[in-house]
PDB file of C-alpha atoms in Angstrom:
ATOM      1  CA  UNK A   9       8.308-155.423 120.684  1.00 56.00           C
ATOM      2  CA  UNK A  10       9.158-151.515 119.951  1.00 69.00           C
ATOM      3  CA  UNK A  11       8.779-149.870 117.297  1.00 76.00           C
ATOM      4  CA  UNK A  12      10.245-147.287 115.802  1.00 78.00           C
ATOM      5  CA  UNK A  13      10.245-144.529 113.385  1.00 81.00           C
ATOM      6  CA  UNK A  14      13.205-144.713 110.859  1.00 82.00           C
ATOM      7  CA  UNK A  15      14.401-141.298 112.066  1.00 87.00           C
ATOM      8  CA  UNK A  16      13.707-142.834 116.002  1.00 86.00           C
ATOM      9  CA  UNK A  17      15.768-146.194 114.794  1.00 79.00           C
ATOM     10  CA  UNK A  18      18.440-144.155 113.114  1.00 83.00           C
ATOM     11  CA  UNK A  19      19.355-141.645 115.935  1.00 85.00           C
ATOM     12  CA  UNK A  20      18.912-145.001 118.668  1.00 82.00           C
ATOM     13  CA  UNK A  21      21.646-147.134 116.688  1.00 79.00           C
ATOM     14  CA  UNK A  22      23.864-144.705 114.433  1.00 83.00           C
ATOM     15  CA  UNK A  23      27.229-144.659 115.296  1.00 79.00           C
ATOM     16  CA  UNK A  24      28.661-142.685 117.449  1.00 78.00           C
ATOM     17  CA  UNK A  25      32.532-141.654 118.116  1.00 77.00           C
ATOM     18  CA  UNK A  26      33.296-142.188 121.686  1.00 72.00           C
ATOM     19  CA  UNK A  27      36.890-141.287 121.682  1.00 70.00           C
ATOM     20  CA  UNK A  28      38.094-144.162 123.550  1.00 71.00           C
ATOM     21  CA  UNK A  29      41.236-144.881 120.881  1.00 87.00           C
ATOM     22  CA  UNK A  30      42.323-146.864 118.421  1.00 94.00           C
ATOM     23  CA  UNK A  31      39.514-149.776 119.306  1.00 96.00           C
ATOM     24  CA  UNK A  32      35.913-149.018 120.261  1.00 95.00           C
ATOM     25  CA  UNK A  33      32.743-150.890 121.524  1.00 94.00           C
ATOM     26  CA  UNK A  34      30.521-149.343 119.187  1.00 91.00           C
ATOM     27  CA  UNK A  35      28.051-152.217 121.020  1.00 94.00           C
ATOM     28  CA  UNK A  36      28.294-154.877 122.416  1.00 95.00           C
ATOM     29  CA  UNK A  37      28.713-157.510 120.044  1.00 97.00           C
ATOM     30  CA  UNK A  38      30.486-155.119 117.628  1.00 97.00           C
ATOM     31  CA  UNK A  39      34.183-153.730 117.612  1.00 97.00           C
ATOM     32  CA  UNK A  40      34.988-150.287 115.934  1.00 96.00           C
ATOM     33  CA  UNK A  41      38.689-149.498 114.701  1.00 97.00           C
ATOM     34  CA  UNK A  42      40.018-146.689 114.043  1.00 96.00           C
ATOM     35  CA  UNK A  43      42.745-147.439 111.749  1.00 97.00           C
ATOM     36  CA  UNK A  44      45.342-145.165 110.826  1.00 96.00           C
ATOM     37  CA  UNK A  45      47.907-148.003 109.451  1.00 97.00           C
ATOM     38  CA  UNK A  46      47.464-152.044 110.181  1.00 97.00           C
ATOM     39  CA  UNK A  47      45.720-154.053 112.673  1.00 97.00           C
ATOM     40  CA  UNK A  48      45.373-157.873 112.508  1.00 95.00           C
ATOM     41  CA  UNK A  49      41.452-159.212 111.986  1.00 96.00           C
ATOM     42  CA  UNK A  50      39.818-162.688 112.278  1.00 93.00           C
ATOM     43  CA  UNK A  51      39.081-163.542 108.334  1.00 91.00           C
ATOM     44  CA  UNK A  52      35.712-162.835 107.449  1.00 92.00           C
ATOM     45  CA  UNK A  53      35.282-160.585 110.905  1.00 96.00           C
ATOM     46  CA  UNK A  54      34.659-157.288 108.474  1.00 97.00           C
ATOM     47  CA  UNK A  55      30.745-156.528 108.691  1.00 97.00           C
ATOM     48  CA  UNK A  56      31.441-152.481 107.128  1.00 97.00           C
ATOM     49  CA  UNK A  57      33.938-150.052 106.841  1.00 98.00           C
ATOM     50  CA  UNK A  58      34.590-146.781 105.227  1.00 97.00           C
ATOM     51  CA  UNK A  59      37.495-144.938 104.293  1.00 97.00           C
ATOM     52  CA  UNK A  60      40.374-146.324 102.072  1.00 97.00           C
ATOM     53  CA  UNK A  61      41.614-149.756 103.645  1.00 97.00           C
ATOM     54  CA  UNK A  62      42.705-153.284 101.826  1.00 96.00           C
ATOM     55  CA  UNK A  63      42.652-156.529 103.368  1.00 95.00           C
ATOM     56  CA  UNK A  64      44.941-159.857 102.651  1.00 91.00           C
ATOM     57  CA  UNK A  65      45.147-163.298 104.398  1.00 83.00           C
ATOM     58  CA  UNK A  66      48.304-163.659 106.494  1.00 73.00           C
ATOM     59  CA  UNK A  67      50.878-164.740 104.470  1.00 59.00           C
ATOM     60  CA  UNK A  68      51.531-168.047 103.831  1.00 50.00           C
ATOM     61  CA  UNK A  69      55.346-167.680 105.281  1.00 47.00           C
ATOM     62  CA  UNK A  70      53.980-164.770 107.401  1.00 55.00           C
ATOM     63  CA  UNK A  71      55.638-166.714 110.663  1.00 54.00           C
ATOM     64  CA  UNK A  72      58.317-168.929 109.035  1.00 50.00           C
ATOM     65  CA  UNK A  73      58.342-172.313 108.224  1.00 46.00           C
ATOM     66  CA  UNK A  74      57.482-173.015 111.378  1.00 50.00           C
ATOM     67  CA  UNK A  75      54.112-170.929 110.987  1.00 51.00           C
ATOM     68  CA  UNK A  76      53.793-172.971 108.126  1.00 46.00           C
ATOM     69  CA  UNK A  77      53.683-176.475 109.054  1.00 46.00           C
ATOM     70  CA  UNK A  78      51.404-175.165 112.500  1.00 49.00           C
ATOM     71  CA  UNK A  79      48.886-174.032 109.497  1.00 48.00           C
ATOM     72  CA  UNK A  80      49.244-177.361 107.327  1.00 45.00           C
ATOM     73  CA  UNK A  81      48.797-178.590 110.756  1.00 46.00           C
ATOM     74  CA  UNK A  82      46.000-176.797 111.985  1.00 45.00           C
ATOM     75  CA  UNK A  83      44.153-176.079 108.645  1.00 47.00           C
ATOM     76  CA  UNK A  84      43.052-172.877 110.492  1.00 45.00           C
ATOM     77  CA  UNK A  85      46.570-170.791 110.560  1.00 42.00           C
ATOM     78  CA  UNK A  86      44.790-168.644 107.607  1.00 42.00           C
ATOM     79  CA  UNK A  87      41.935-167.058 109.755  1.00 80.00           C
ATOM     80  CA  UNK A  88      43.986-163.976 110.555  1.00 87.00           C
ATOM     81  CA  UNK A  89      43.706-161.297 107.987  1.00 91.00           C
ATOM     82  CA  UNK A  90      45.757-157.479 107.496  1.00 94.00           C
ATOM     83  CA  UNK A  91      43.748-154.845 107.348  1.00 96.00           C
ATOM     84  CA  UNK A  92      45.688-151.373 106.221  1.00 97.00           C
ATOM     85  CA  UNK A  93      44.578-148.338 105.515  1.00 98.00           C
ATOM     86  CA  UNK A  94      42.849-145.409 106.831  1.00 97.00           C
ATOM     87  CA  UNK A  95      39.258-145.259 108.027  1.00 97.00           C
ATOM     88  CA  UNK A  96      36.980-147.023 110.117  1.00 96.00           C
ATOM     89  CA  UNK A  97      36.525-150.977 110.114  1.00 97.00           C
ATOM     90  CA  UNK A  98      33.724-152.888 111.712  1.00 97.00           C
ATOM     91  CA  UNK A  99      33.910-156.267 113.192  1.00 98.00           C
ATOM     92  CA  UNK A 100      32.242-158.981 114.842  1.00 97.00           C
ATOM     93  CA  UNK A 101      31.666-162.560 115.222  1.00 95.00           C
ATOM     94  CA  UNK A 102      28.464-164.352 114.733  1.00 94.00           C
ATOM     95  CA  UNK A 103      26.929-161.875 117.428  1.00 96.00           C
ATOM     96  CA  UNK A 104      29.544-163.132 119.850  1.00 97.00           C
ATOM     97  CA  UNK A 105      30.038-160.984 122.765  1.00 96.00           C
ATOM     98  CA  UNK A 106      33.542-158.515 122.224  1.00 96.00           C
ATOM     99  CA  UNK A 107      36.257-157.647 124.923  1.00 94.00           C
ATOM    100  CA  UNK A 108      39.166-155.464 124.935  1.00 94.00           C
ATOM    101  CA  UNK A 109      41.751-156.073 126.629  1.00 93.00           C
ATOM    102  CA  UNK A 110      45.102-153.871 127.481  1.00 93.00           C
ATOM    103  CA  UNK A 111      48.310-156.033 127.396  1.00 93.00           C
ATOM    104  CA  UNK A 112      51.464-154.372 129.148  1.00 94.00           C
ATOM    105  CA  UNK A 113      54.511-156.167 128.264  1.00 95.00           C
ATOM    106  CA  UNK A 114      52.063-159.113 128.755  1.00 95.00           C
ATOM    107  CA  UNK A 115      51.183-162.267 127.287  1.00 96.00           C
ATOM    108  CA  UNK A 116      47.676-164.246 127.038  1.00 96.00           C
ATOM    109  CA  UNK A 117      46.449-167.520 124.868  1.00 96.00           C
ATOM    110  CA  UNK A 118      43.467-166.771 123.238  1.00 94.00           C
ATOM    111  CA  UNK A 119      41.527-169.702 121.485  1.00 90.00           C
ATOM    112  CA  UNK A 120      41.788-169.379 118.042  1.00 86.00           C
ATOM    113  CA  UNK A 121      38.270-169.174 117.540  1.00 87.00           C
ATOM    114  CA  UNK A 122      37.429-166.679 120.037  1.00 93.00           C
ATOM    115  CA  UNK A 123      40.747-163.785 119.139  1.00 94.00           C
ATOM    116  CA  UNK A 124      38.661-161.293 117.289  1.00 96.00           C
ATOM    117  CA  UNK A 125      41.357-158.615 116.434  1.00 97.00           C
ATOM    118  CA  UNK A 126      44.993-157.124 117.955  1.00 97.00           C
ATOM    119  CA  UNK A 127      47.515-153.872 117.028  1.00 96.00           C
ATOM    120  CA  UNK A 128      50.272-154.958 115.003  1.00 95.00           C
ATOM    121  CA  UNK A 129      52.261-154.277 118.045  1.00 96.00           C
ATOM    122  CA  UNK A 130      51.320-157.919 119.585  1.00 96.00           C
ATOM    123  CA  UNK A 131      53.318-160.745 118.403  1.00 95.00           C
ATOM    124  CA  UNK A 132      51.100-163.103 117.590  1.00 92.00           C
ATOM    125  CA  UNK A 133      52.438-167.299 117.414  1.00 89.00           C
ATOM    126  CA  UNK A 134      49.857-170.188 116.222  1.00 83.00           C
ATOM    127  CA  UNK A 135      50.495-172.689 118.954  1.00 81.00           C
ATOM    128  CA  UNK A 136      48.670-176.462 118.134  1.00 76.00           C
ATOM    129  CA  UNK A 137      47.161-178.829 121.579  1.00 73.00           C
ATOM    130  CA  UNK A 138      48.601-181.951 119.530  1.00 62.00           C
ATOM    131  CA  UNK A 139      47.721-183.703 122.735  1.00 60.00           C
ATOM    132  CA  UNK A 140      43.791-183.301 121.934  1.00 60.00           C
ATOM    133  CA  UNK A 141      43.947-183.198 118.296  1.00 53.00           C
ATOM    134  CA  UNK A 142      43.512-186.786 118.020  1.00 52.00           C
ATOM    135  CA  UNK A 143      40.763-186.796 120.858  1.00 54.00           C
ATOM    136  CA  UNK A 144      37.925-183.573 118.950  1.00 55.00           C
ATOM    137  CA  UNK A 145      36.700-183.186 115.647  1.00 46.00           C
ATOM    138  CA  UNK A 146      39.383-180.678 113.837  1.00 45.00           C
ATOM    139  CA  UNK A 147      41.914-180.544 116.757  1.00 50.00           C
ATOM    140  CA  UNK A 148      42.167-177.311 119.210  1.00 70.00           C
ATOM    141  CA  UNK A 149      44.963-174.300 118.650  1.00 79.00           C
ATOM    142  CA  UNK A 150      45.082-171.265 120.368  1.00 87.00           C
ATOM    143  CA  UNK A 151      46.970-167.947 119.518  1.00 91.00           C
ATOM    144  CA  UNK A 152      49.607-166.659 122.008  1.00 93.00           C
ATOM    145  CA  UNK A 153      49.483-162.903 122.084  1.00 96.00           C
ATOM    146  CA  UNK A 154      52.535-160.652 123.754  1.00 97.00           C
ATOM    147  CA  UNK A 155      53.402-157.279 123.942  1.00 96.00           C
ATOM    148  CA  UNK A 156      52.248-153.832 124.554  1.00 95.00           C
ATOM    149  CA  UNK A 157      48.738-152.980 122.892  1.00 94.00           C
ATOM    150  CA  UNK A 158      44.508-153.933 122.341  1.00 94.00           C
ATOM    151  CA  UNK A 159      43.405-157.422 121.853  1.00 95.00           C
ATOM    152  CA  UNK A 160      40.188-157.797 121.120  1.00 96.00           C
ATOM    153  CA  UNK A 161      38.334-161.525 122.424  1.00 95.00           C
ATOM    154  CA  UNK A 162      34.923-162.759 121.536  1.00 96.00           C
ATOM    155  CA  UNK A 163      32.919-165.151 123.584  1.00 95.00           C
ATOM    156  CA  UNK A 164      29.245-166.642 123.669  1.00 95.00           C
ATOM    157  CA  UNK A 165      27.349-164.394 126.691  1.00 94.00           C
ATOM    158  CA  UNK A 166      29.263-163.218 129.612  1.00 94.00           C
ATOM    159  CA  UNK A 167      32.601-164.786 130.452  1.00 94.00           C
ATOM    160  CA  UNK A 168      33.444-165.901 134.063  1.00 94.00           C
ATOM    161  CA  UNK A 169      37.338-165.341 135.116  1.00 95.00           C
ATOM    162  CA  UNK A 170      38.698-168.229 137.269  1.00 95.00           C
ATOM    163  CA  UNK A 171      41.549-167.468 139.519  1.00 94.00           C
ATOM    164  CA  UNK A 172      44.364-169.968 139.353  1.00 95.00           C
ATOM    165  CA  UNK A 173      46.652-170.498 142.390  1.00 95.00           C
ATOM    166  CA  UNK A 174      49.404-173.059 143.684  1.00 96.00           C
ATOM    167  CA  UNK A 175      47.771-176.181 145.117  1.00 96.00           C
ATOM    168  CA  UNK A 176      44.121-175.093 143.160  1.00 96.00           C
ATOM    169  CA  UNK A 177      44.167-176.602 140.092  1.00 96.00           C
ATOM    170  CA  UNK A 178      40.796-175.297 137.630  1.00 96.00           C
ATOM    171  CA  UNK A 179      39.669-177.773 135.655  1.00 95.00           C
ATOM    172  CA  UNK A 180      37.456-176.700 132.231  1.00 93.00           C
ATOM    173  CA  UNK A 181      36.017-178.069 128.971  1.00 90.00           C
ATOM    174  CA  UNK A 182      38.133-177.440 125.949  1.00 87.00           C
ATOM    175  CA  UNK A 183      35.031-176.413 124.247  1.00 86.00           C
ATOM    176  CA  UNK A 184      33.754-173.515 126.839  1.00 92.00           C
ATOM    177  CA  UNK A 185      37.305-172.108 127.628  1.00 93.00           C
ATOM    178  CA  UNK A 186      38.039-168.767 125.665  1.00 94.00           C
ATOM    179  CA  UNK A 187      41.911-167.552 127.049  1.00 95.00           C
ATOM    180  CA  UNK A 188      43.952-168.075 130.002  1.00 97.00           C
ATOM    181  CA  UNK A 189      47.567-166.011 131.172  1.00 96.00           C
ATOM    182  CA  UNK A 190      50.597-166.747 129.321  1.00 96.00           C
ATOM    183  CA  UNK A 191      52.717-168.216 132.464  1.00 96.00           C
ATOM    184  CA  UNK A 192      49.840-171.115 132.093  1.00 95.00           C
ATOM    185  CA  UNK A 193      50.510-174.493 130.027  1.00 91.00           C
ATOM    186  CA  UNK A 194      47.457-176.964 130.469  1.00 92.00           C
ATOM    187  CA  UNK A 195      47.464-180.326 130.435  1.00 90.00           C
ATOM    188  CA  UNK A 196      44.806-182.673 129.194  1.00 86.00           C
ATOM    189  CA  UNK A 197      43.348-184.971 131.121  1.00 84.00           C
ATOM    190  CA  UNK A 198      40.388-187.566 130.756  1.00 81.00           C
ATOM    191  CA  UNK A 199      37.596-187.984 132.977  1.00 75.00           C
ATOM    192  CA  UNK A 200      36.808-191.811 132.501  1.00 68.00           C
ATOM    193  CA  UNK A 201      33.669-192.316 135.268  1.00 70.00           C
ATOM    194  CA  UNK A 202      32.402-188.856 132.716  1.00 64.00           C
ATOM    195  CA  UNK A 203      33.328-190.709 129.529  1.00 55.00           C
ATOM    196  CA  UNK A 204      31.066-193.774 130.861  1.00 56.00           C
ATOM    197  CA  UNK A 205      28.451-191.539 131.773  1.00 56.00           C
ATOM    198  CA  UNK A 206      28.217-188.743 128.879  1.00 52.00           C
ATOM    199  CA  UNK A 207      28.900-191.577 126.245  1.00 50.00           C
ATOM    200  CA  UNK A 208      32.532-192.589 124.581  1.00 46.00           C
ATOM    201  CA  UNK A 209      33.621-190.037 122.853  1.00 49.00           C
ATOM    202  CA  UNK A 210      31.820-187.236 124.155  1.00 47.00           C
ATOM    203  CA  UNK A 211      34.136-184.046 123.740  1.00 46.00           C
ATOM    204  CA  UNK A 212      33.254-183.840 127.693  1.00 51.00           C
ATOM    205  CA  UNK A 213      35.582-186.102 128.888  1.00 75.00           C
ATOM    206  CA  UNK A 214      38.306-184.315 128.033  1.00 82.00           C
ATOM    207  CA  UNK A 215      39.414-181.585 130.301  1.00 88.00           C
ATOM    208  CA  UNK A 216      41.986-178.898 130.420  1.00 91.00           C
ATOM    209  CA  UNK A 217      43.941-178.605 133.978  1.00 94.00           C
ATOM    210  CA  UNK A 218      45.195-175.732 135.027  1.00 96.00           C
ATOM    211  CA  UNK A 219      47.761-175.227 137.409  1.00 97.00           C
ATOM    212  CA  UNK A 220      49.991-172.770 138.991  1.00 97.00           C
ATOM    213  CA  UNK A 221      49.536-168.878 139.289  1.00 96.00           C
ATOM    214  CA  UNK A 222      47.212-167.110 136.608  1.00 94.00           C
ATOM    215  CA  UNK A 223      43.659-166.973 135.454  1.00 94.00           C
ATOM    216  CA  UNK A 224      41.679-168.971 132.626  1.00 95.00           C
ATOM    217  CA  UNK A 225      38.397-167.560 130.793  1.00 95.00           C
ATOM    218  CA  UNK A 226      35.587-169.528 130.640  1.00 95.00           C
ATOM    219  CA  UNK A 227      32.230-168.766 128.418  1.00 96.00           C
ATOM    220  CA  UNK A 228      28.457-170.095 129.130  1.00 95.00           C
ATOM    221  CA  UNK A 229      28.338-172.093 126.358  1.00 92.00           C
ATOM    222  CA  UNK A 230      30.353-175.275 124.885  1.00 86.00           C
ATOM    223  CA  UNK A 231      31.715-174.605 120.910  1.00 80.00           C
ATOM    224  CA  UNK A 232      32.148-176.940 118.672  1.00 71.00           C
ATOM    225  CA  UNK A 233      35.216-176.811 116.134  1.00 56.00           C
ATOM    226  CA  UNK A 234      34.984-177.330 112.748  1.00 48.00           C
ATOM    227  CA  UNK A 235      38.590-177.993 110.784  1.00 43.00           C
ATOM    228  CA  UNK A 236      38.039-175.661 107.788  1.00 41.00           C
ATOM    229  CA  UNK A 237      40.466-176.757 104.837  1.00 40.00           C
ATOM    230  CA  UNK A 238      41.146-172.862 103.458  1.00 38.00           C
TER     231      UNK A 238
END
């Protein structure tokens, strides 16, 4: 265990401007903005901040009526939040670990648990896996991000990147895959020699397949999703 003096513990975790732009790995498992206008958060991401900035839910009509129904749908289309302002803004997620990622007239899905933060440059769109909704506790959605600009992704220890290519399907559980490239549409499948084995009903024996030209994100670790009713 080490200890430290307060003056040792300050000057071995204060923060420290790296210069790296408009986001920052301060650690980690913690993303530093440097906001000079917007930037889109997870709700309830903010751990600190200082300077003058306001946060607000994303509008209830913020996509359309089509945003709408996906968030009646979903019951999680109001975990994005604005923050504007100027100053510096801290986030993380439950200690999750953060990645930053460049997009260049790109597009990526993100899991809608696991998209930590993105520049109001990146047009954002809710998009619901009605296919599996029926099949987990609270349904699955992911985010579809596109444009020029930072994303920021969480995930539970160190992600692995699969390469997708023609006639190599990847296979994955729902509940360990974090993003994959926005050429790729999954389909869902179910395993039923897994279902006997794992137990009917096990979140298991339902896999995403993957197939064509891309990559898809996988995390260590198998999350659970709660439908929140906000």
């Amino acid at each position: 265990m080490n200890k430290y003096s307060i003056a040792e513990f300050i000057k071995n975790t204060e923060q420290e401007d790296k210069g790296e732009g408009f986001f920052e790995l301060e650690t980690p498992r913690m993303l530093e903005v440097n906001l000079n206008g917007q930037v889109w958060a997870k709700a309830g991401s903010m751990v600190a901040y200082n300077g003058a900035i306001k946060f607000e839910r994303e509008g209830i009509l913020e996509n359309g009526l089509g945003g709408l129904f996906k968030m009646a749908l979903t019951g999680e289309g109001a975990s994005l939040m604005k923050a504007n302002g100027d100053g510096k803004l801290y986030l993380a997620d439950a200690g999750k670990k953060v990645i930053i990622l460049h997009l260049q007239s790109e597009a990526i899905y993100v899991n809608g648990n696991d998209l930590l933060a993105f520049e109001p440059s990146i047009k954002h769109d809710i998009k619901l896996m009605r296919r599996v909704a029926g099949m987990m506790a609270g349904g699955l959605f992911n985010i579809r991000c596109e444009g020029t600009g930072m994303i920021a992704i969480t995930t539970h220890y160190e992600p692995l990147t699969l390469r997708v290519t023609p006639g190599k399907p990847i296979v994955t559980d729902p509940n360990a895959t974090v993003a994959w490239s926005g050429n790729l549409q999954p389909n869902f499948q179910t395993d039923i020699s897994l279902k006997t084995f794992v137990g009917r009903g096990s979140g298991e024996s339902i896999q995403m397949r993957f197939e064509g030209d891309g990559f898809v994100i996988v995390q260590p670790y198998e999350e659970v999703y709660m439908q929140t009713n906000n």
